[in-house]
Backbone as numpy.savetxt, mean C-alpha at the origin, in Angstrom:
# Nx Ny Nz CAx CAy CAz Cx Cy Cz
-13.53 15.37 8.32 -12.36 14.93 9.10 -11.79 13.61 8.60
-12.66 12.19 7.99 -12.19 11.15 7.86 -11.53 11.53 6.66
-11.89 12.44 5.57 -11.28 12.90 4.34 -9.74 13.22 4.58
-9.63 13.51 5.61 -8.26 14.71 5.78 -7.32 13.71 6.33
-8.41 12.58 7.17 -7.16 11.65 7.97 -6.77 10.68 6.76
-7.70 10.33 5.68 -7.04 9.54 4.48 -6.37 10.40 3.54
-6.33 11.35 3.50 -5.70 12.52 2.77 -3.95 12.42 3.02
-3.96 12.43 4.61 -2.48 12.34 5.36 -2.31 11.02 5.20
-3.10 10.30 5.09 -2.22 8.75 4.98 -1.83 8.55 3.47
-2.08 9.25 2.64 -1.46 8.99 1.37 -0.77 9.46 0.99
-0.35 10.38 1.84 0.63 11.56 1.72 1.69 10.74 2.44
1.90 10.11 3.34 2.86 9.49 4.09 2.64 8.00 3.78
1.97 7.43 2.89 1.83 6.39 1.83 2.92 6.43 0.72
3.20 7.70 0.01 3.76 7.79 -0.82 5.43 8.07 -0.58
5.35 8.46 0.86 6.94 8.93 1.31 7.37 7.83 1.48
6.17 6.59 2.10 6.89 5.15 2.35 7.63 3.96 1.17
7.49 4.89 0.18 7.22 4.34 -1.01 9.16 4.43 -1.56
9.19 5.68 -1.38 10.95 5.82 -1.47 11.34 5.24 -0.29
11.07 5.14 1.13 12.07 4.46 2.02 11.87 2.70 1.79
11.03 2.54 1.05 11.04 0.94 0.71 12.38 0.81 -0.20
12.13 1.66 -1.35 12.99 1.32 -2.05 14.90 1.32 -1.78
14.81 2.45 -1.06 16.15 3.05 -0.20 16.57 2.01 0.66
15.81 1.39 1.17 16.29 0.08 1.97 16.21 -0.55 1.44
15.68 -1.25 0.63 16.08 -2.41 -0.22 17.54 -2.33 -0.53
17.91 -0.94 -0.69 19.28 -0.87 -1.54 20.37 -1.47 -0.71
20.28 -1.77 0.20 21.08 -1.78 1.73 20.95 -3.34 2.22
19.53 -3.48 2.26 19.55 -4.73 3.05 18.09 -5.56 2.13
18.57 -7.03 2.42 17.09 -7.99 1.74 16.39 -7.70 2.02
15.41 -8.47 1.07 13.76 -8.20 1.36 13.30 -8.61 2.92
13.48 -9.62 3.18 13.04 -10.46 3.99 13.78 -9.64 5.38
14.98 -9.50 5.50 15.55 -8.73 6.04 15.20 -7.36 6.92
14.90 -6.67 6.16 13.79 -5.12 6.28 12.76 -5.77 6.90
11.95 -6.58 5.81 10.08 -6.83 6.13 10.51 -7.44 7.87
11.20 -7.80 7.97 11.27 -8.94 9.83 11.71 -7.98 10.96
12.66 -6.74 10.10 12.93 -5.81 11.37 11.91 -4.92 11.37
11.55 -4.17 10.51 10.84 -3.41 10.05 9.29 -3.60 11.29
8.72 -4.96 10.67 7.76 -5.24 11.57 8.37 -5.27 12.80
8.92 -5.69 13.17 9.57 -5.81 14.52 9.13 -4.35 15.68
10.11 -3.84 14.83 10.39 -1.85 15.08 8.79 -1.39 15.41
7.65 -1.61 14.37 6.42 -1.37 14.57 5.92 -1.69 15.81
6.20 -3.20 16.04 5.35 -3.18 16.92 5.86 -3.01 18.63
7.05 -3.12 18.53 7.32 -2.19 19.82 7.01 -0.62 19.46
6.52 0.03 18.66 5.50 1.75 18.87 4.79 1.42 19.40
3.95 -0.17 18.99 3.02 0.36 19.21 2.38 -0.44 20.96
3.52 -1.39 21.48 3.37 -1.80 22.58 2.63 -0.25 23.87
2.56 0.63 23.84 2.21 1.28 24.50 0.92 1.82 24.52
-0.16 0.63 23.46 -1.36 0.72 23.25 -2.02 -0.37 23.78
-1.22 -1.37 24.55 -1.36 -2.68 24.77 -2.63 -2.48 25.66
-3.04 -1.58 27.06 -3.71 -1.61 27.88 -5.26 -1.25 27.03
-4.85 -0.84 25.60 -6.30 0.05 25.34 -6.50 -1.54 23.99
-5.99 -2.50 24.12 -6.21 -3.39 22.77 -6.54 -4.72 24.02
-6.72 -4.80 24.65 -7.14 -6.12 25.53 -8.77 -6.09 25.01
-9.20 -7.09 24.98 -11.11 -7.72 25.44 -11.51 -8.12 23.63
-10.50 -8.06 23.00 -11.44 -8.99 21.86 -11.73 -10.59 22.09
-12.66 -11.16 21.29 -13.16 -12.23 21.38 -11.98 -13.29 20.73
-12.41 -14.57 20.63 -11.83 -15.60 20.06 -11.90 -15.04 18.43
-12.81 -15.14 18.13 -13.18 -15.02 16.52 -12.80 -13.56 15.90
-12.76 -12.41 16.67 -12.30 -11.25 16.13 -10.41 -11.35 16.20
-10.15 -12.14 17.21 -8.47 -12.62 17.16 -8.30 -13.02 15.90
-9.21 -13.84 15.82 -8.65 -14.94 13.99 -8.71 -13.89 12.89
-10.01 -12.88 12.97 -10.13 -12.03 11.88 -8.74 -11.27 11.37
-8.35 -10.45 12.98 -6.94 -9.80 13.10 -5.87 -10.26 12.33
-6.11 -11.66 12.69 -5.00 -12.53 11.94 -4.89 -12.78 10.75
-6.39 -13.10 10.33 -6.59 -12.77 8.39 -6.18 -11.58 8.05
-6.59 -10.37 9.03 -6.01 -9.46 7.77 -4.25 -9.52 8.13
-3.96 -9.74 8.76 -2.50 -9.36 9.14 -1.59 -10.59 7.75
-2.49 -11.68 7.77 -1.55 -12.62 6.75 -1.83 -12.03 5.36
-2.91 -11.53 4.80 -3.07 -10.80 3.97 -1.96 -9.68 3.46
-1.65 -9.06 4.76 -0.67 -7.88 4.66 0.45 -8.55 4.18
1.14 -9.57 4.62 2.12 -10.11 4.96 2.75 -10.72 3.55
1.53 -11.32 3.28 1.61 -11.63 1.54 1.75 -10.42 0.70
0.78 -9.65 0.69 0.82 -8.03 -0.12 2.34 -7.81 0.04
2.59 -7.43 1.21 4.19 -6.47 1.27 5.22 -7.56 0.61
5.24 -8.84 0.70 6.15 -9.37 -0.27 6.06 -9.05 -1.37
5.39 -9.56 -2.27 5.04 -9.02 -3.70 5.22 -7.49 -3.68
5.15 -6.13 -3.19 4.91 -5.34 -3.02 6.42 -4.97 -2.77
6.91 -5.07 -1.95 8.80 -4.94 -1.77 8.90 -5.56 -2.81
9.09 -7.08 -3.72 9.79 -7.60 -4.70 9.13 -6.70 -5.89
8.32 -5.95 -6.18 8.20 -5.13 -7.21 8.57 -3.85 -7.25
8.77 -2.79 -6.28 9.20 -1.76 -6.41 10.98 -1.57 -6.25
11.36 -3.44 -5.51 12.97 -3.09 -5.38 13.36 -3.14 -7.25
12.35 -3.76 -7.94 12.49 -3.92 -9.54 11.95 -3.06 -10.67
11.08 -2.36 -10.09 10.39 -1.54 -11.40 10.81 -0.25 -10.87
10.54 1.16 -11.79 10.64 2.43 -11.52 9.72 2.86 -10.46
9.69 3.56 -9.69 8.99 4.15 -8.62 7.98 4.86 -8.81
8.22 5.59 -9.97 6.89 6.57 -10.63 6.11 5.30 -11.42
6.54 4.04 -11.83 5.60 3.36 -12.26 5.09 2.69 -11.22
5.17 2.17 -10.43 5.02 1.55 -9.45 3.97 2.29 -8.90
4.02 3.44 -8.69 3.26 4.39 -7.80 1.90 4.33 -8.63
1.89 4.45 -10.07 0.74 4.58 -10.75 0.03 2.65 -11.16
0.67 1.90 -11.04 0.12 1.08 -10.62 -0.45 0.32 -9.46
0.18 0.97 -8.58 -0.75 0.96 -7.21 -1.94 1.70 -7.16
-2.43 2.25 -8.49 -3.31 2.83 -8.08 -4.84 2.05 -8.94
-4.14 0.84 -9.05 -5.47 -0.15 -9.79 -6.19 -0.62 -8.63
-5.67 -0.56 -7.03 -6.04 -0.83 -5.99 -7.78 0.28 -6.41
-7.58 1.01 -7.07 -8.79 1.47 -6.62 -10.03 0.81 -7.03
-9.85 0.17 -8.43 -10.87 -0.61 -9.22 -10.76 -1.61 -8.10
-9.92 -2.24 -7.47 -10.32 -3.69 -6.25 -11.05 -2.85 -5.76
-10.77 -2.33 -4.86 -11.87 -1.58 -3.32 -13.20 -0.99 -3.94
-13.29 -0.34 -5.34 -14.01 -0.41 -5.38 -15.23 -1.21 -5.60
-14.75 -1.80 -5.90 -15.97 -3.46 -6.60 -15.88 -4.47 -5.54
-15.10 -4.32 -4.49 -15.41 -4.51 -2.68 -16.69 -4.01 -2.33
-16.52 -2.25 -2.27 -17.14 -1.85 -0.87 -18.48 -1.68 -1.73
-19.03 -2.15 -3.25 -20.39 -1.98 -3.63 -20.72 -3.56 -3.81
-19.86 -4.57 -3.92 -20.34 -5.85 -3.98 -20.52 -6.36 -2.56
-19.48 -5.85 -1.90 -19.45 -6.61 -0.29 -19.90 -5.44 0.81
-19.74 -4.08 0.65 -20.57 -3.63 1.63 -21.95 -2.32 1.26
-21.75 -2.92 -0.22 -23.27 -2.28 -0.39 -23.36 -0.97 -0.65
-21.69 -0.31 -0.81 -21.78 1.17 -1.01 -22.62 1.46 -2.30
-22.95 2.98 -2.46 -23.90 3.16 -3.57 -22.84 3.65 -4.95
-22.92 2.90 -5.74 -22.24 3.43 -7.07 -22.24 4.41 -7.72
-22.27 6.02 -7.39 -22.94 7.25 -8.03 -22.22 7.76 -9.31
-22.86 8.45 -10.30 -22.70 8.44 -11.77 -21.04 9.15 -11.54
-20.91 9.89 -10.32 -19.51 10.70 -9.89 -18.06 9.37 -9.86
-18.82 8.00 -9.14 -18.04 7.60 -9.16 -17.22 6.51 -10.00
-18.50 6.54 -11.13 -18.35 5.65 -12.07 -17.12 6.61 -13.21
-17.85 7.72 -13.35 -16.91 8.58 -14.27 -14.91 8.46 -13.45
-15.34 8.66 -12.27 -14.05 8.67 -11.16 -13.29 6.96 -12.09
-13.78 6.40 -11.53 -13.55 4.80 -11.84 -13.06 4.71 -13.63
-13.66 5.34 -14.20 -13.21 5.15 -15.77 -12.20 5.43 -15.99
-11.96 6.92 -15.42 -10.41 7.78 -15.24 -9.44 7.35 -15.04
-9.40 6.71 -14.08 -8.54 5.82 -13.25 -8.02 5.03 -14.13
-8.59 3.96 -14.69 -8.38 2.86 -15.39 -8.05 3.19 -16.85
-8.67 4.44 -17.32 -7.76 4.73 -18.39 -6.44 5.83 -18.35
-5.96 6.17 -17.32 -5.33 6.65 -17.11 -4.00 5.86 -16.40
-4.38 4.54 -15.81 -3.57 3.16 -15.88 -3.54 2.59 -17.34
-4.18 2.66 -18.29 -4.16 1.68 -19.53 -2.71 3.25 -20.51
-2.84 3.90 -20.31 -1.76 5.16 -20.79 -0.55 4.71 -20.83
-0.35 4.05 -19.49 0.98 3.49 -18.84 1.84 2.83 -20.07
0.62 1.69 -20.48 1.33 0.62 -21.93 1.88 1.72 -22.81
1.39 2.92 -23.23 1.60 3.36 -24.27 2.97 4.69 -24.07
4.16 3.76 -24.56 5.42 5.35 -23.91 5.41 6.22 -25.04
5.70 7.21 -24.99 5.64 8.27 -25.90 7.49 8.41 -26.46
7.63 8.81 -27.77 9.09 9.18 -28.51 8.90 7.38 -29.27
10.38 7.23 -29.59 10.40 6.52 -30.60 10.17 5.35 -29.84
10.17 3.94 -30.89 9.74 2.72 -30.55 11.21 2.12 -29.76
10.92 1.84 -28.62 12.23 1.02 -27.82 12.46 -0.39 -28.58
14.08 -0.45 -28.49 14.71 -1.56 -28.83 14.00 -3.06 -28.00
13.53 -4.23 -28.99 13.23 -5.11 -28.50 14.01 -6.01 -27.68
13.18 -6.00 -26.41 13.72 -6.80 -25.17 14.00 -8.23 -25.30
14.82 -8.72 -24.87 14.95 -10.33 -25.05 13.67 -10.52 -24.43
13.55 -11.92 -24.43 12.00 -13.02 -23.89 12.11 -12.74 -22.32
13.14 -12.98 -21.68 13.95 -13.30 -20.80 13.59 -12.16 -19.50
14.15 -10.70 -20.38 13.52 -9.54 -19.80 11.91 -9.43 -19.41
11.60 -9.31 -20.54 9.96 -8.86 -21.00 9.24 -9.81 -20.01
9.58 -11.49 -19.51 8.95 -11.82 -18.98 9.51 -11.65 -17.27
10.62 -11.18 -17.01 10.87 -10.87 -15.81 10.27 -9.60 -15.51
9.90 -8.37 -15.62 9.20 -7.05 -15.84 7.36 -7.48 -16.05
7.37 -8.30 -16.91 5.81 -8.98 -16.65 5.68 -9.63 -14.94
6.90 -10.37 -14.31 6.02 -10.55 -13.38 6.42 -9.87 -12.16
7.43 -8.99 -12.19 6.90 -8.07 -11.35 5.82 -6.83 -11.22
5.40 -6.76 -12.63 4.38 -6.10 -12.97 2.61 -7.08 -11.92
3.38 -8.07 -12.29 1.96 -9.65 -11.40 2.16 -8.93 -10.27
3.15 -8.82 -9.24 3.48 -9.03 -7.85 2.67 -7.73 -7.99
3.02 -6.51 -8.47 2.43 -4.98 -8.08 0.81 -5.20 -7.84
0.62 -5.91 -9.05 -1.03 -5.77 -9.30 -1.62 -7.09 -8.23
-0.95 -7.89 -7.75 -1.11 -9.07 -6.47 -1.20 -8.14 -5.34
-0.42 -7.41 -5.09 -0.06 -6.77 -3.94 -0.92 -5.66 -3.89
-1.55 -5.14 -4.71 -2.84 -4.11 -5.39 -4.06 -4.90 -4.82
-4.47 -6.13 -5.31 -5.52 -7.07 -4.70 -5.67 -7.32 -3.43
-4.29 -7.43 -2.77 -5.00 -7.51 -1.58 -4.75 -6.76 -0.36
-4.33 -5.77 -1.05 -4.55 -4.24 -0.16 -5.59 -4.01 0.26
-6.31 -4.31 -1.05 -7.71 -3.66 -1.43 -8.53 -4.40 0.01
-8.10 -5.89 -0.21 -8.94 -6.98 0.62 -8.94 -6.02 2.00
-7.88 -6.04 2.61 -7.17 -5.57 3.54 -8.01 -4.25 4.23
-7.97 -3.07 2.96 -8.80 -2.33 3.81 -10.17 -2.22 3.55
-10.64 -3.51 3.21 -12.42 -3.77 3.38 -12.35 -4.67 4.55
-11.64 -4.88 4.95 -11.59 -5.78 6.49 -11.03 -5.23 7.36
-10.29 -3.57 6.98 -10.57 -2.55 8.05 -11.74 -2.07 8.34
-12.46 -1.98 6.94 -13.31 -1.26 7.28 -14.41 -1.97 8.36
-14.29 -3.33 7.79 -15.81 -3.94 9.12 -15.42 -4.06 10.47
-13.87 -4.81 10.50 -13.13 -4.94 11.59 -13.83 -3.36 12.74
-13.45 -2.15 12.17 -13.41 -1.25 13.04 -15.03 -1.05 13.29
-15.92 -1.79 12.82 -17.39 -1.31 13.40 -17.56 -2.31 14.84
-16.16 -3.09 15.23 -16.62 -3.40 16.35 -15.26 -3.22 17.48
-14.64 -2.41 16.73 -12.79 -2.64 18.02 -12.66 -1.17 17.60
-11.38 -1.31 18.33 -11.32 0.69 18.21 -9.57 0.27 18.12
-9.48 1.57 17.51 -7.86 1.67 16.56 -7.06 0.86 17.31
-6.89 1.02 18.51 -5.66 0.41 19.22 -5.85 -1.10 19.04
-6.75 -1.45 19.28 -7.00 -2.95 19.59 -6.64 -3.62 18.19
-6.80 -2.97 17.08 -6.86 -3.67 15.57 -5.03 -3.21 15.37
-4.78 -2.01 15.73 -3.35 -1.77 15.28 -2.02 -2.54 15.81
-2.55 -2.99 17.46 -1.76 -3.63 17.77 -1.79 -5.03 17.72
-3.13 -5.53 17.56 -2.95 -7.41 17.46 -2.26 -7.62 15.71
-2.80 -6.65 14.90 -2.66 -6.60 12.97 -1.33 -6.59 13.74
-0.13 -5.87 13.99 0.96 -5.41 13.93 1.85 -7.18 14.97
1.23 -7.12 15.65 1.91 -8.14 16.39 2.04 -8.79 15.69
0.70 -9.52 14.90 0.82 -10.98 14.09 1.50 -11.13 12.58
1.82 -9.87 12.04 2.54 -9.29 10.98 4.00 -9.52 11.36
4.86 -9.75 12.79 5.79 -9.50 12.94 6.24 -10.72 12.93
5.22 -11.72 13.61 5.45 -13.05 14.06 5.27 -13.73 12.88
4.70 -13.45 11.81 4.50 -14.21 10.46 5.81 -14.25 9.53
6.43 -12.76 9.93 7.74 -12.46 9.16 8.92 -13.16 10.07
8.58 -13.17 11.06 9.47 -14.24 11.97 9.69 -15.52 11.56
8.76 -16.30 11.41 8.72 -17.67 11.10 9.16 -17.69 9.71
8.71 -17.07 8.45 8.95 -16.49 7.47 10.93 -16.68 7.55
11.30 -16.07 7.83 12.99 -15.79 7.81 13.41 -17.34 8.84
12.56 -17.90 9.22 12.78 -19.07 9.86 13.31 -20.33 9.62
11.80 -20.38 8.94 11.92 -21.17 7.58 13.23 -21.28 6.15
12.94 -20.23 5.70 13.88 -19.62 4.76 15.90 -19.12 5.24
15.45 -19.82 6.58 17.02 -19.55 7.20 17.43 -18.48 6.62
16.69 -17.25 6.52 16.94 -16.45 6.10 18.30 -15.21 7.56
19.56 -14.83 7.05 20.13 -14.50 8.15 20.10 -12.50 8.09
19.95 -12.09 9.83 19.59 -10.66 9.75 21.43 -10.35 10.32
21.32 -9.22 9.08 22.92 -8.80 9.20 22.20 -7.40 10.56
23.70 -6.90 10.84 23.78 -6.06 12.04 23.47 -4.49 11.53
23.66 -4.69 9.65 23.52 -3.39 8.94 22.18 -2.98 8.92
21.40 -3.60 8.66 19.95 -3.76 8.71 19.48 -2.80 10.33
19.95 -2.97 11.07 19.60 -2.17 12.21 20.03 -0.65 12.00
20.96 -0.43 11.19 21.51 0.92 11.20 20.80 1.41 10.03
20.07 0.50 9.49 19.38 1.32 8.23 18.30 2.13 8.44
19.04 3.40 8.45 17.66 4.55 8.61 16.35 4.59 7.94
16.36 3.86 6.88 15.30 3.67 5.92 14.28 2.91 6.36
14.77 1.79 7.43 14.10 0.94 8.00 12.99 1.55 9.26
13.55 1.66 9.76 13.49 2.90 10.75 11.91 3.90 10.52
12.37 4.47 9.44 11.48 5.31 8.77 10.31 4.36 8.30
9.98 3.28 8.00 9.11 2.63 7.45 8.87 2.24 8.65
9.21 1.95 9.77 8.47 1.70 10.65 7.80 2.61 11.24
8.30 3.95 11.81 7.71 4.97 12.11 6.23 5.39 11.40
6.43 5.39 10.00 5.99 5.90 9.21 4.12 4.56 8.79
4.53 3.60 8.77 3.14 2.43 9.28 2.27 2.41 10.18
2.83 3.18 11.31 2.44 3.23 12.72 1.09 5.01 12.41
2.05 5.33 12.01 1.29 7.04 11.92 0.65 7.21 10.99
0.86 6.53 9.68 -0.66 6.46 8.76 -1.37 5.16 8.94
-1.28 3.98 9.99 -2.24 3.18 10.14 -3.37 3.98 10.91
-2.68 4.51 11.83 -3.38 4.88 12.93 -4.77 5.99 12.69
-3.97 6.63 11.74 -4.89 7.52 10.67 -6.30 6.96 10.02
-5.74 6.09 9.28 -6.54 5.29 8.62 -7.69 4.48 9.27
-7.26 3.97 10.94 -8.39 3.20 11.20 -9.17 3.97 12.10
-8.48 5.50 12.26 -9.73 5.94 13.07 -10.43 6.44 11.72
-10.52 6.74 10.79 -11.07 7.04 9.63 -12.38 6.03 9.22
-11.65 4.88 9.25 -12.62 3.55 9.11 -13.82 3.64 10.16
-13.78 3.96 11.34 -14.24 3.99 12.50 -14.99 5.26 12.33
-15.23 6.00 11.84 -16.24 6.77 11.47 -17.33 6.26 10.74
-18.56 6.13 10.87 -20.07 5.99 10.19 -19.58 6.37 9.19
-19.46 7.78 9.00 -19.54 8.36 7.30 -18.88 7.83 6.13
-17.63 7.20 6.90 -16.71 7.15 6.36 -17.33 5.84 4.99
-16.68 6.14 3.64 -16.79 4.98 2.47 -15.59 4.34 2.01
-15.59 3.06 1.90 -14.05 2.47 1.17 -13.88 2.94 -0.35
-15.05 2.70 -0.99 -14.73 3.46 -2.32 -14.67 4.73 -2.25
-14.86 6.15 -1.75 -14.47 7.17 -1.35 -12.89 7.23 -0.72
-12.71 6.20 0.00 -11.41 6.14 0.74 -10.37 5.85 -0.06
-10.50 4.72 -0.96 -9.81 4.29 -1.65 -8.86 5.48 -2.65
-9.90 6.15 -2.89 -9.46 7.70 -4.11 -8.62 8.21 -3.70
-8.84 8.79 -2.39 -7.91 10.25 -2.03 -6.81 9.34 -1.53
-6.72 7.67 -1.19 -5.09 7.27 -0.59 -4.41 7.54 -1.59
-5.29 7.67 -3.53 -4.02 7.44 -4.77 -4.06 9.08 -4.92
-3.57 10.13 -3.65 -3.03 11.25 -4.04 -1.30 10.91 -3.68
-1.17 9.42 -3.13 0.37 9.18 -2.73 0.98 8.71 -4.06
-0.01 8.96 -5.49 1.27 8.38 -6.44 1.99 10.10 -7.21
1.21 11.07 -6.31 2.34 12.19 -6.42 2.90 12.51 -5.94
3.89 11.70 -4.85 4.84 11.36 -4.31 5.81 11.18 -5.16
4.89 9.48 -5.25 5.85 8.72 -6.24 6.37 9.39 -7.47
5.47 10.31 -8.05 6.18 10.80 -9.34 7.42 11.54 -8.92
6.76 12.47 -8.18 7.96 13.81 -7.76 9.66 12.86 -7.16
9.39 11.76 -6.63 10.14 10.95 -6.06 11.17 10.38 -7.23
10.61 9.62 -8.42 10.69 9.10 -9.41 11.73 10.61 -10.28
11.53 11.67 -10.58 12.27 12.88 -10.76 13.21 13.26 -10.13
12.87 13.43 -8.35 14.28 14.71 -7.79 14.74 13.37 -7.20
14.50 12.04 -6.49 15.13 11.35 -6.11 16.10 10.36 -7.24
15.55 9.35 -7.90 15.81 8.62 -8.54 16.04 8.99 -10.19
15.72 9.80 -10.33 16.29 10.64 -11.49 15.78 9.81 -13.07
14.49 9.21 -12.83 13.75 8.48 -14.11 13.93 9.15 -14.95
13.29 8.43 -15.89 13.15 8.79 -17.45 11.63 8.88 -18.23
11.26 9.65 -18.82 9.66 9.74 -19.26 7.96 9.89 -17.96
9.41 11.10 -17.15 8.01 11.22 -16.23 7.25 12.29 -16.80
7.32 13.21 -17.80 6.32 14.02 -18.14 5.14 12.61 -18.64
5.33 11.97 -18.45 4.29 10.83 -19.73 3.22 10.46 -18.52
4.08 10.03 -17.41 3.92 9.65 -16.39 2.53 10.59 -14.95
2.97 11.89 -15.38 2.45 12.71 -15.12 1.20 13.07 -15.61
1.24 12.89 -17.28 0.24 12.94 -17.92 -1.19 11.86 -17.13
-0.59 10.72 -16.92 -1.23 9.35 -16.90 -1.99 9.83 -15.54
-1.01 10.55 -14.03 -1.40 10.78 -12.87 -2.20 11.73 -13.17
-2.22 12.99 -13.57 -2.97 13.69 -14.16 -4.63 13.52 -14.12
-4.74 12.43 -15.41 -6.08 11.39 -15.60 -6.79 10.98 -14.12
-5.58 10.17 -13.49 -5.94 9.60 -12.62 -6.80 10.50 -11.34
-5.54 11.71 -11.06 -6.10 12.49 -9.96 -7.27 13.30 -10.55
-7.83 13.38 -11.33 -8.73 13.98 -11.78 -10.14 13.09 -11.65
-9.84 11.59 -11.87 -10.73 10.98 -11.90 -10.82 10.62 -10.48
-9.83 11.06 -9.33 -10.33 10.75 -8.39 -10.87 11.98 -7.40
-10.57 13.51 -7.88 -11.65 14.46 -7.46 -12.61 14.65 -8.11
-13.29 14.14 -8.76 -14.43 13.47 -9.72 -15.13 12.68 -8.79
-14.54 11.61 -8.68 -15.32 10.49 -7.46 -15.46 10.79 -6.36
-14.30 11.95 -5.59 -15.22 12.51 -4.16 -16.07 13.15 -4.39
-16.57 14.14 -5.28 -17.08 15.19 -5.43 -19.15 14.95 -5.51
């Protein structure tokens, strides 16, 4: 069952992946990330009676991971409103080398020869990426190459501390139960992006409310968090196991990257996911 509930969250991981980008097109970063959270956490106000009785110190935890998030989704919006979507998608999937070298350094999971082979896959099936196939592309000014380098940083930043993120689901939930973690994480995510646009006098246009895209990313946080932390909340459940089946959402991203956005060199791309999903029914197995 915890398989199937991380199964659906990567599946609706990867749909979130085009409405990021779709709103970006419309409205700022900062913009989206402040309503966006917003939208969330009135869903999820109707969990309020079942999230009361944590302690002082599990409040603060809430709050680490929530600033964690908060950082991730910046870097994370500023790289996919810039890179291709099918790349993007397959570099989100270095998150797995973080979580994994988490949940065996920090919670002791067992490293099995399944998941080491899983783990190789992965990473060479990310190292593919460098290499495009057909003739040699025209050299980029400095200018480019190093703007594309660092949103390439932000992806793989925003990769790091995902990872963090859901190894502090995972302990978080051995003592609170979904509601209580979904709604304090979500509250303090909203209020961070608040102050955030505060600071930054950042101003929310009236379009931003009509953006269906927005909308959808909020909906859509709410129904694969919720997934996810009753998942965590299972005994059986493993972060390096977990970690695998969320990167079935970068075949989203490809298929997304094709009939939506209409890329270029996704057979290559495919090839690379290919590797990847292979190396990650390898590592459940």
């Amino acid at each position: 069952m915890w398989m199937l509930l991380v199964l659906f969250y990567g599946i609706i991981k990867g749909l979130r992946e085009i409405c990021k980008k779709k709103a970006l097109e419309k409205n700022s970063l900062i913009e989206v990330l402040l309503v966006y959270t917003f939208l969330s956490f009135l869903l999820v106000i109707p969990q309020a009676p079942q999230a009361m009785g944590l302690t002082g110190t599990q409040y603060l935890w809430v709050a680490l991971k929530s600033f964690v998030i908060f950082i991730a989704w910046i870097a994370g919006f500023k790289a996919i409103k810039q890179l291709p979507i099918s790349m993007y998608g397959i570099l989100d999937l270095s998150r797995v080398i973080f979580a994994t070298l988490l949940g065996v350094f920090v919670l002791h999971e067992t490293m099995t020869v399944n998941k080491s082979i899983g783990l190789v896959l992965v990473s060479a099936g990310l190292l593919l990426l460098k290499f495009k196939p057909g003739k040699k592309p025209a050299v980029q000014p400095q200018q480019n190459r190093d703007q594309t380098a660092w949103f390439v940083f932000l992806a793989f930043l925003s990769c790091i501390l995902n990872a963090v993120s859901g190894l502090l689901d995972k302990i978080l939930m051995r003592e609170m139960n979904s509601s209580q973690l979904q709604f304090w994480y979500t509250l303090f995510l909203a209020i961070y992006y608040a102050i955030y646009a505060l600071v930054t006098r950042t101003k929310v246009s009236r379009s931003v409310w009509k953006n269906l895209w927005v909308w959808l990313l909020a909906v859509g946080i709410i129904v694969m968090d919720k997934a996810l932390f009753i998942a965590n909340g299972m005994s059986e459940s493993q972060v390096t196991i977990m970690t695998l089946i969320k990167q079935s959402s970068v075949i989203v991203a490809i298929l997304a990257g094709k009939f939506v956005f209409h890329e270029k060199n996704i057979m290559h791309k495919v090839v690379c996911a290919a590797i990847i999903i292979a190396g990650i029914i390898i590592g459940v197995c």
